[in-house]
PDB file of C-alpha atoms in Angstrom:
ATOM      1  CA  UNK A  19      35.469 -67.379 -40.215  1.00 46.00           C
ATOM      2  CA  UNK A  20      31.801 -66.680 -40.959  1.00 41.00           C
ATOM      3  CA  UNK A  21      30.923 -68.331 -38.084  1.00 43.00           C
ATOM      4  CA  UNK A  22      32.822 -66.043 -35.571  1.00 44.00           C
ATOM      5  CA  UNK A  23      31.324 -62.918 -38.030  1.00 44.00           C
ATOM      6  CA  UNK A  24      27.674 -64.468 -37.179  1.00 40.00           C
ATOM      7  CA  UNK A  25      28.686 -64.861 -33.465  1.00 46.00           C
ATOM      8  CA  UNK A  26      29.322 -61.153 -33.164  1.00 42.00           C
ATOM      9  CA  UNK A  27      26.387 -60.505 -34.521  1.00 45.00           C
ATOM     10  CA  UNK A  28      24.351 -62.759 -32.661  1.00 43.00           C
ATOM     11  CA  UNK A  29      25.451 -61.150 -29.719  1.00 40.00           C
ATOM     12  CA  UNK A  30      25.640 -57.692 -30.166  1.00 50.00           C
ATOM     13  CA  UNK A  31      21.829 -57.778 -31.322  1.00 47.00           C
ATOM     14  CA  UNK A  32      21.340 -59.427 -28.388  1.00 45.00           C
ATOM     15  CA  UNK A  33      22.511 -56.345 -26.637  1.00 54.00           C
ATOM     16  CA  UNK A  34      20.343 -54.537 -28.782  1.00 46.00           C
ATOM     17  CA  UNK A  35      17.304 -55.792 -27.350  1.00 44.00           C
ATOM     18  CA  UNK A  36      18.181 -55.841 -23.908  1.00 51.00           C
ATOM     19  CA  UNK A  37      18.865 -51.882 -24.031  1.00 46.00           C
ATOM     20  CA  UNK A  38      15.669 -51.389 -25.964  1.00 44.00           C
ATOM     21  CA  UNK A  39      14.171 -53.860 -23.193  1.00 47.00           C
ATOM     22  CA  UNK A  40      15.368 -51.474 -20.424  1.00 50.00           C
ATOM     23  CA  UNK A  41      14.990 -48.736 -21.565  1.00 47.00           C
ATOM     24  CA  UNK A  42      10.094 -49.833 -22.421  1.00 49.00           C
ATOM     25  CA  UNK A  43      11.151 -51.260 -19.185  1.00 48.00           C
ATOM     26  CA  UNK A  44      12.255 -47.677 -17.442  1.00 45.00           C
ATOM     27  CA  UNK A  45       9.999 -45.750 -19.381  1.00 41.00           C
ATOM     28  CA  UNK A  46       7.042 -48.303 -17.975  1.00 46.00           C
ATOM     29  CA  UNK A  47       8.268 -47.561 -14.596  1.00 41.00           C
ATOM     30  CA  UNK A  48       8.545 -43.705 -15.693  1.00 47.00           C
ATOM     31  CA  UNK A  49       5.223 -44.033 -16.412  1.00 43.00           C
ATOM     32  CA  UNK A  50       4.132 -45.740 -13.533  1.00 42.00           C
ATOM     33  CA  UNK A  51       5.734 -43.243 -10.943  1.00 48.00           C
ATOM     34  CA  UNK A  52       4.204 -40.391 -12.752  1.00 46.00           C
ATOM     35  CA  UNK A  53       0.504 -41.646 -12.599  1.00 48.00           C
ATOM     36  CA  UNK A  54       0.979 -42.180  -8.824  1.00 43.00           C
ATOM     37  CA  UNK A  55       2.274 -38.867  -8.356  1.00 47.00           C
ATOM     38  CA  UNK A  56      -0.362 -37.927  -9.435  1.00 46.00           C
ATOM     39  CA  UNK A  57      -2.979 -39.791  -8.172  1.00 48.00           C
ATOM     40  CA  UNK A  58      -1.779 -39.374  -4.455  1.00 45.00           C
ATOM     41  CA  UNK A  59      -1.703 -36.138  -4.906  1.00 51.00           C
ATOM     42  CA  UNK A  60      -5.502 -36.034  -6.535  1.00 53.00           C
ATOM     43  CA  UNK A  61      -6.275 -38.228  -3.034  1.00 50.00           C
ATOM     44  CA  UNK A  62      -4.085 -35.478  -1.056  1.00 48.00           C
ATOM     45  CA  UNK A  63      -5.498 -33.117  -2.572  1.00 47.00           C
ATOM     46  CA  UNK A  64      -9.490 -34.082  -2.199  1.00 52.00           C
ATOM     47  CA  UNK A  65      -8.826 -35.263   1.379  1.00 44.00           C
ATOM     48  CA  UNK A  66      -6.617 -31.399   2.700  1.00 44.00           C
ATOM     49  CA  UNK A  67      -8.811 -29.091   0.517  1.00 44.00           C
ATOM     50  CA  UNK A  68     -12.518 -28.930   1.103  1.00 45.00           C
ATOM     51  CA  UNK A  69     -15.344 -27.377  -2.297  1.00 42.00           C
ATOM     52  CA  UNK A  70     -14.436 -23.936  -2.251  1.00 43.00           C
ATOM     53  CA  UNK A  71      -9.877 -24.574  -1.771  1.00 44.00           C
ATOM     54  CA  UNK A  72     -10.279 -23.783   2.013  1.00 42.00           C
ATOM     55  CA  UNK A  73      -7.595 -25.421   3.723  1.00 44.00           C
ATOM     56  CA  UNK A  74      -8.938 -27.665   6.655  1.00 43.00           C
ATOM     57  CA  UNK A  75      -7.549 -30.694   8.273  1.00 45.00           C
ATOM     58  CA  UNK A  76      -8.027 -34.394   7.696  1.00 44.00           C
ATOM     59  CA  UNK A  77      -9.599 -35.819  10.655  1.00 42.00           C
ATOM     60  CA  UNK A  78      -9.808 -39.847  10.952  1.00 46.00           C
ATOM     61  CA  UNK A  79     -10.942 -41.636  14.185  1.00 44.00           C
ATOM     62  CA  UNK A  80      -6.817 -41.926  15.533  1.00 45.00           C
ATOM     63  CA  UNK A  81      -5.005 -39.128  13.560  1.00 42.00           C
ATOM     64  CA  UNK A  82      -5.158 -35.288  12.610  1.00 45.00           C
ATOM     65  CA  UNK A  83      -2.999 -34.567  10.278  1.00 50.00           C
ATOM     66  CA  UNK A  84      -0.614 -31.335  10.269  1.00 48.00           C
ATOM     67  CA  UNK A  85       2.210 -30.466   8.504  1.00 48.00           C
ATOM     68  CA  UNK A  86       4.771 -28.086   8.411  1.00 46.00           C
ATOM     69  CA  UNK A  87       3.138 -25.642   5.797  1.00 47.00           C
ATOM     70  CA  UNK A  88       0.171 -25.738   7.675  1.00 50.00           C
ATOM     71  CA  UNK A  89       2.252 -24.596  10.846  1.00 41.00           C
ATOM     72  CA  UNK A  90       4.431 -22.396   9.189  1.00 45.00           C
ATOM     73  CA  UNK A  91       1.368 -21.231   7.611  1.00 47.00           C
ATOM     74  CA  UNK A  92      -0.438 -20.153  10.717  1.00 47.00           C
ATOM     75  CA  UNK A  93       2.472 -18.486  12.099  1.00 48.00           C
ATOM     76  CA  UNK A  94       2.826 -16.623   9.634  1.00 41.00           C
ATOM     77  CA  UNK A  95      -0.685 -15.139  10.285  1.00 44.00           C
ATOM     78  CA  UNK A  96      -0.230 -15.123  13.655  1.00 46.00           C
ATOM     79  CA  UNK A  97       3.035 -11.974  12.800  1.00 38.00           C
ATOM     80  CA  UNK A  98       0.888 -10.535   9.948  1.00 37.00           C
ATOM     81  CA  UNK A  99      -2.050 -10.087  12.819  1.00 41.00           C
ATOM     82  CA  UNK A 100       0.634  -8.583  15.328  1.00 44.00           C
ATOM     83  CA  UNK A 101       2.878  -6.778  12.880  1.00 42.00           C
ATOM     84  CA  UNK A 102      -0.312  -5.243  10.609  1.00 51.00           C
ATOM     85  CA  UNK A 103      -1.402  -2.026  12.658  1.00 49.00           C
ATOM     86  CA  UNK A 104       3.028  -1.277  13.622  1.00 54.00           C
ATOM     87  CA  UNK A 105       3.178  -0.856   9.881  1.00 57.00           C
ATOM     88  CA  UNK A 106       1.350   2.155   9.549  1.00 63.00           C
ATOM     89  CA  UNK A 107       2.717   3.348  12.625  1.00 82.00           C
ATOM     90  CA  UNK A 108       5.392   5.956  11.131  1.00 92.00           C
ATOM     91  CA  UNK A 109       7.734   7.870  13.403  1.00 95.00           C
ATOM     92  CA  UNK A 110       7.202  11.298  13.881  1.00 96.00           C
ATOM     93  CA  UNK A 111      10.106  13.964  14.730  1.00 94.00           C
ATOM     94  CA  UNK A 112       7.870  15.804  17.154  1.00 95.00           C
ATOM     95  CA  UNK A 113       4.629  14.806  18.871  1.00 96.00           C
ATOM     96  CA  UNK A 114       2.209  16.125  16.639  1.00 97.00           C
ATOM     97  CA  UNK A 115      -0.253  18.794  18.692  1.00 97.00           C
ATOM     98  CA  UNK A 116      -2.892  18.539  16.034  1.00 98.00           C
ATOM     99  CA  UNK A 117      -2.851  14.461  14.935  1.00 97.00           C
ATOM    100  CA  UNK A 118      -3.912  11.325  17.340  1.00 96.00           C
ATOM    101  CA  UNK A 119      -2.429   8.254  16.691  1.00 95.00           C
ATOM    102  CA  UNK A 120      -5.334   6.420  15.206  1.00 96.00           C
ATOM    103  CA  UNK A 121      -5.291   9.305  12.926  1.00 97.00           C
ATOM    104  CA  UNK A 122      -2.332   9.021  11.490  1.00 97.00           C
ATOM    105  CA  UNK A 123      -2.686   5.375  11.212  1.00 96.00           C
ATOM    106  CA  UNK A 124      -6.028   6.410   8.656  1.00 97.00           C
ATOM    107  CA  UNK A 125      -4.278   8.879   6.726  1.00 97.00           C
ATOM    108  CA  UNK A 126      -0.751   6.507   6.639  1.00 97.00           C
ATOM    109  CA  UNK A 127      -2.617   4.229   4.486  1.00 96.00           C
ATOM    110  CA  UNK A 128      -3.274   6.827   1.882  1.00 97.00           C
ATOM    111  CA  UNK A 129      -0.098   8.449   1.248  1.00 98.00           C
ATOM    112  CA  UNK A 130       2.586   7.828  -2.109  1.00 97.00           C
ATOM    113  CA  UNK A 131       4.569   4.878  -2.008  1.00 96.00           C
ATOM    114  CA  UNK A 132       7.735   6.300  -2.054  1.00 96.00           C
ATOM    115  CA  UNK A 133       7.130   8.021   1.871  1.00 96.00           C
ATOM    116  CA  UNK A 134       6.616   4.048   2.940  1.00 93.00           C
ATOM    117  CA  UNK A 135       9.458   3.792   5.281  1.00 92.00           C
ATOM    118  CA  UNK A 136      10.232   7.367   5.920  1.00 96.00           C
ATOM    119  CA  UNK A 137      10.033   8.679   9.108  1.00 96.00           C
ATOM    120  CA  UNK A 138       7.294  11.850   9.674  1.00 98.00           C
ATOM    121  CA  UNK A 139       9.027  15.215  10.371  1.00 98.00           C
ATOM    122  CA  UNK A 140       7.759  18.191  11.617  1.00 98.00           C
ATOM    123  CA  UNK A 141       9.320  21.173   9.048  1.00 98.00           C
ATOM    124  CA  UNK A 142       6.474  23.621   9.939  1.00 98.00           C
ATOM    125  CA  UNK A 143       4.100  24.462  13.213  1.00 98.00           C
ATOM    126  CA  UNK A 144       2.092  27.876  13.588  1.00 97.00           C
ATOM    127  CA  UNK A 145       3.027  27.104  17.267  1.00 96.00           C
ATOM    128  CA  UNK A 146       6.686  27.173  16.188  1.00 95.00           C
ATOM    129  CA  UNK A 147       7.227  29.064  13.385  1.00 97.00           C
ATOM    130  CA  UNK A 148       3.958  32.028  13.633  1.00 96.00           C
ATOM    131  CA  UNK A 149       1.140  32.452  11.447  1.00 96.00           C
ATOM    132  CA  UNK A 150       3.305  33.627   8.170  1.00 96.00           C
ATOM    133  CA  UNK A 151       2.376  32.111   4.603  1.00 98.00           C
ATOM    134  CA  UNK A 152       6.326  34.125   3.892  1.00 97.00           C
ATOM    135  CA  UNK A 153       7.812  31.423   6.483  1.00 97.00           C
ATOM    136  CA  UNK A 154       5.854  28.859   5.351  1.00 98.00           C
ATOM    137  CA  UNK A 155       7.311  29.299   1.954  1.00 98.00           C
ATOM    138  CA  UNK A 156      10.979  29.721   3.514  1.00 97.00           C
ATOM    139  CA  UNK A 157      10.615  26.328   5.842  1.00 98.00           C
ATOM    140  CA  UNK A 158      10.294  24.661   2.416  1.00 98.00           C
ATOM    141  CA  UNK A 159      13.786  25.053   0.594  1.00 97.00           C
ATOM    142  CA  UNK A 160      15.608  22.458   0.222  1.00 95.00           C
ATOM    143  CA  UNK A 161      13.272  19.962   0.845  1.00 97.00           C
ATOM    144  CA  UNK A 162      12.019  16.928  -1.741  1.00 96.00           C
ATOM    145  CA  UNK A 163       9.859  15.041  -0.731  1.00 97.00           C
ATOM    146  CA  UNK A 164       5.473  15.243  -0.721  1.00 98.00           C
ATOM    147  CA  UNK A 165       4.888  17.107   2.331  1.00 98.00           C
ATOM    148  CA  UNK A 166       1.657  16.866   4.458  1.00 98.00           C
ATOM    149  CA  UNK A 167      -0.358  19.748   5.454  1.00 98.00           C
ATOM    150  CA  UNK A 168      -2.670  19.606   8.519  1.00 98.00           C
ATOM    151  CA  UNK A 169      -5.278  22.099   9.283  1.00 98.00           C
ATOM    152  CA  UNK A 170      -7.430  22.548  12.702  1.00 98.00           C
ATOM    153  CA  UNK A 171      -9.476  25.470  12.507  1.00 98.00           C
ATOM    154  CA  UNK A 172     -11.749  27.255  15.515  1.00 97.00           C
ATOM    155  CA  UNK A 173     -14.706  24.736  15.627  1.00 97.00           C
ATOM    156  CA  UNK A 174     -11.879  22.015  16.087  1.00 97.00           C
ATOM    157  CA  UNK A 175     -12.260  20.227  12.725  1.00 98.00           C
ATOM    158  CA  UNK A 176      -9.226  18.773  11.141  1.00 98.00           C
ATOM    159  CA  UNK A 177      -8.391  18.215   7.862  1.00 98.00           C
ATOM    160  CA  UNK A 178      -5.756  19.085   5.341  1.00 98.00           C
ATOM    161  CA  UNK A 179      -3.867  17.919   1.877  1.00 98.00           C
ATOM    162  CA  UNK A 180      -1.368  15.956   0.922  1.00 98.00           C
ATOM    163  CA  UNK A 181       1.000  17.881  -1.627  1.00 98.00           C
ATOM    164  CA  UNK A 182       2.882  15.882  -4.145  1.00 98.00           C
ATOM    165  CA  UNK A 183       5.948  18.032  -3.718  1.00 98.00           C
ATOM    166  CA  UNK A 184       6.516  21.051  -1.278  1.00 98.00           C
ATOM    167  CA  UNK A 185       4.932  24.394  -1.600  1.00 98.00           C
ATOM    168  CA  UNK A 186       6.480  27.579  -3.442  1.00 98.00           C
ATOM    169  CA  UNK A 187       5.521  30.697  -4.915  1.00 97.00           C
ATOM    170  CA  UNK A 188       4.504  30.207  -8.821  1.00 96.00           C
ATOM    171  CA  UNK A 189       2.852  31.661 -11.396  1.00 94.00           C
ATOM    172  CA  UNK A 190       0.840  28.571 -12.620  1.00 96.00           C
ATOM    173  CA  UNK A 191      -0.775  25.711 -11.015  1.00 98.00           C
ATOM    174  CA  UNK A 192       2.092  22.636  -9.966  1.00 98.00           C
ATOM    175  CA  UNK A 193       2.515  18.841  -8.632  1.00 98.00           C
ATOM    176  CA  UNK A 194       0.765  15.383  -9.321  1.00 98.00           C
ATOM    177  CA  UNK A 195      -1.772  13.676  -8.832  1.00 98.00           C
ATOM    178  CA  UNK A 196      -0.157  12.114  -5.653  1.00 98.00           C
ATOM    179  CA  UNK A 197      -2.193  15.163  -4.135  1.00 98.00           C
ATOM    180  CA  UNK A 198      -5.216  14.949  -2.627  1.00 98.00           C
ATOM    181  CA  UNK A 199      -7.500  16.117   0.064  1.00 98.00           C
ATOM    182  CA  UNK A 200      -8.576  15.036   3.383  1.00 98.00           C
ATOM    183  CA  UNK A 201     -11.024  15.689   6.437  1.00 98.00           C
ATOM    184  CA  UNK A 202     -11.714  14.279   9.484  1.00 98.00           C
ATOM    185  CA  UNK A 203     -14.912  16.030   9.480  1.00 89.00           C
ATOM    186  CA  UNK A 204     -16.964  14.436  10.814  1.00 91.00           C
ATOM    187  CA  UNK A 205     -15.402  11.482   9.861  1.00 96.00           C
ATOM    188  CA  UNK A 206     -12.102  10.067   7.816  1.00 98.00           C
ATOM    189  CA  UNK A 207     -12.410  10.856   4.240  1.00 98.00           C
ATOM    190  CA  UNK A 208      -9.648  11.070   0.950  1.00 98.00           C
ATOM    191  CA  UNK A 209     -10.494  12.981  -2.103  1.00 98.00           C
ATOM    192  CA  UNK A 210      -7.854  12.076  -4.698  1.00 98.00           C
ATOM    193  CA  UNK A 211      -8.105  13.107  -8.052  1.00 98.00           C
ATOM    194  CA  UNK A 212     -10.289  13.071 -10.168  1.00 98.00           C
ATOM    195  CA  UNK A 213      -8.520  12.804 -13.495  1.00 98.00           C
ATOM    196  CA  UNK A 214     -11.014  16.671 -14.741  1.00 97.00           C
ATOM    197  CA  UNK A 215      -8.462  18.196 -14.562  1.00 98.00           C
ATOM    198  CA  UNK A 216      -4.571  19.906 -13.189  1.00 98.00           C
ATOM    199  CA  UNK A 217      -5.206  22.199 -10.922  1.00 98.00           C
ATOM    200  CA  UNK A 218      -3.141  20.954  -7.999  1.00 98.00           C
ATOM    201  CA  UNK A 219      -1.615  23.592  -6.145  1.00 98.00           C
ATOM    202  CA  UNK A 220      -0.878  27.145  -6.728  1.00 98.00           C
ATOM    203  CA  UNK A 221       0.975  29.556  -4.280  1.00 97.00           C
ATOM    204  CA  UNK A 222       1.752  33.256  -4.074  1.00 97.00           C
ATOM    205  CA  UNK A 223       2.320  35.452  -1.326  1.00 96.00           C
ATOM    206  CA  UNK A 224      -0.838  36.290  -0.650  1.00 97.00           C
ATOM    207  CA  UNK A 225      -2.442  33.028  -0.508  1.00 98.00           C
ATOM    208  CA  UNK A 226      -2.271  28.718  -0.878  1.00 98.00           C
ATOM    209  CA  UNK A 227      -4.697  27.160  -2.907  1.00 98.00           C
ATOM    210  CA  UNK A 228      -5.706  23.816  -3.813  1.00 98.00           C
ATOM    211  CA  UNK A 229      -8.050  22.180  -6.311  1.00 98.00           C
ATOM    212  CA  UNK A 230      -9.961  23.990  -8.614  1.00 97.00           C
ATOM    213  CA  UNK A 231     -12.779  24.255 -11.667  1.00 92.00           C
ATOM    214  CA  UNK A 232     -15.802  25.835 -11.338  1.00 85.00           C
ATOM    215  CA  UNK A 233     -14.288  28.735  -9.947  1.00 89.00           C
ATOM    216  CA  UNK A 234     -13.961  27.643  -6.715  1.00 93.00           C
ATOM    217  CA  UNK A 235     -10.762  26.062  -4.550  1.00 98.00           C
ATOM    218  CA  UNK A 236     -10.946  22.687  -2.824  1.00 98.00           C
ATOM    219  CA  UNK A 237      -8.890  24.133   0.128  1.00 98.00           C
ATOM    220  CA  UNK A 238      -7.571  27.986   0.478  1.00 98.00           C
ATOM    221  CA  UNK A 239      -6.012  29.565   2.797  1.00 98.00           C
ATOM    222  CA  UNK A 240      -4.843  33.414   3.436  1.00 98.00           C
ATOM    223  CA  UNK A 241      -0.853  34.487   3.440  1.00 97.00           C
ATOM    224  CA  UNK A 242      -1.876  35.203   6.716  1.00 97.00           C
ATOM    225  CA  UNK A 243      -2.769  31.650   7.635  1.00 98.00           C
ATOM    226  CA  UNK A 244      -5.808  32.976   9.480  1.00 97.00           C
ATOM    227  CA  UNK A 245      -8.843  32.942   7.246  1.00 98.00           C
ATOM    228  CA  UNK A 246      -9.668  30.317   5.087  1.00 98.00           C
ATOM    229  CA  UNK A 247     -12.078  28.396   3.201  1.00 98.00           C
ATOM    230  CA  UNK A 248     -13.401  25.181   0.987  1.00 98.00           C
ATOM    231  CA  UNK A 249     -15.474  24.229  -1.512  1.00 97.00           C
ATOM    232  CA  UNK A 250     -16.197  21.554  -3.658  1.00 97.00           C
ATOM    233  CA  UNK A 251     -13.854  20.980  -6.439  1.00 98.00           C
ATOM    234  CA  UNK A 252     -13.304  19.291  -9.800  1.00 97.00           C
ATOM    235  CA  UNK A 253      -9.689  18.180  -9.528  1.00 98.00           C
ATOM    236  CA  UNK A 254     -10.745  15.765  -6.140  1.00 98.00           C
ATOM    237  CA  UNK A 255     -14.508  16.113  -6.414  1.00 97.00           C
ATOM    238  CA  UNK A 256     -14.608  16.461  -2.780  1.00 97.00           C
ATOM    239  CA  UNK A 257     -16.969  18.347  -0.463  1.00 97.00           C
ATOM    240  CA  UNK A 258     -16.616  21.139   2.271  1.00 97.00           C
ATOM    241  CA  UNK A 259     -13.715  19.819   4.193  1.00 98.00           C
ATOM    242  CA  UNK A 260     -14.956  22.313   7.689  1.00 97.00           C
ATOM    243  CA  UNK A 261     -18.319  22.652   8.992  1.00 95.00           C
ATOM    244  CA  UNK A 262     -18.649  26.034   6.550  1.00 96.00           C
ATOM    245  CA  UNK A 263     -17.149  27.070   3.741  1.00 97.00           C
ATOM    246  CA  UNK A 264     -15.544  29.965   5.258  1.00 98.00           C
ATOM    247  CA  UNK A 265     -13.015  28.926   8.426  1.00 98.00           C
ATOM    248  CA  UNK A 266     -10.628  30.694  11.010  1.00 98.00           C
ATOM    249  CA  UNK A 267      -7.398  28.886  11.470  1.00 98.00           C
ATOM    250  CA  UNK A 268      -6.103  27.764  14.726  1.00 98.00           C
ATOM    251  CA  UNK A 269      -3.500  25.663  14.430  1.00 98.00           C
ATOM    252  CA  UNK A 270      -1.230  24.350  10.858  1.00 98.00           C
ATOM    253  CA  UNK A 271       1.568  21.747  10.838  1.00 98.00           C
ATOM    254  CA  UNK A 272       3.546  20.376   8.046  1.00 98.00           C
ATOM    255  CA  UNK A 273       5.563  17.617   7.946  1.00 98.00           C
ATOM    256  CA  UNK A 274       8.172  16.024   5.425  1.00 98.00           C
ATOM    257  CA  UNK A 275       9.007  12.564   4.273  1.00 97.00           C
ATOM    258  CA  UNK A 276      12.537  12.515   5.230  1.00 93.00           C
TER     259      UNK A 276
END
């Protein structure tokens, strides 16, 4: 009886030792596999990357190493290069009489993110609706989108403003920091909100103004949309948008994004 019990104990002890040995061997192999993986990655990184981390092809006398990731990366770069100009060419409901294609692309890059992907809709044009601030306000009714005002003066200069909301008659200034002024006279410049004040937009039946501070507006238009004025202001930190502070309006276009 004792001999049988002793034999069973010996068998169980042997099984435990085998299990422990098996786990130890498995651990050794796991550590060996992990060490080999680290070494392999290190060596591949040394061969595959330059001192500054720039990817290049490792070349020996017989072979050129090119991976699937490298091919996909090159294809993605080519696709991005081909599509990048298109990404800044929005669809327009009507041809613009005031903006060239390259000017549209430049402006698009500075528009608020919430306008991305929406077509440009011509909601007001002096060529179609006449020179009237009252009519301009009327075309804004029902809109819920930023609006882009483009002005061309009698000197042929193009400039304007992006308003964070449609123009309206107001007793005080309205709008948000999305509002900015821009000019293509003589080169393209955008003047974003400086944070000095919140004099973004103000409209009444006699005038429409953008920016303020120091007694001057960044951009001001009269009720007949005939005379205009541009001056440096604290709201946008801009310089005069046109050639002269006082200018004569030739045409205006207003675009919505919907």
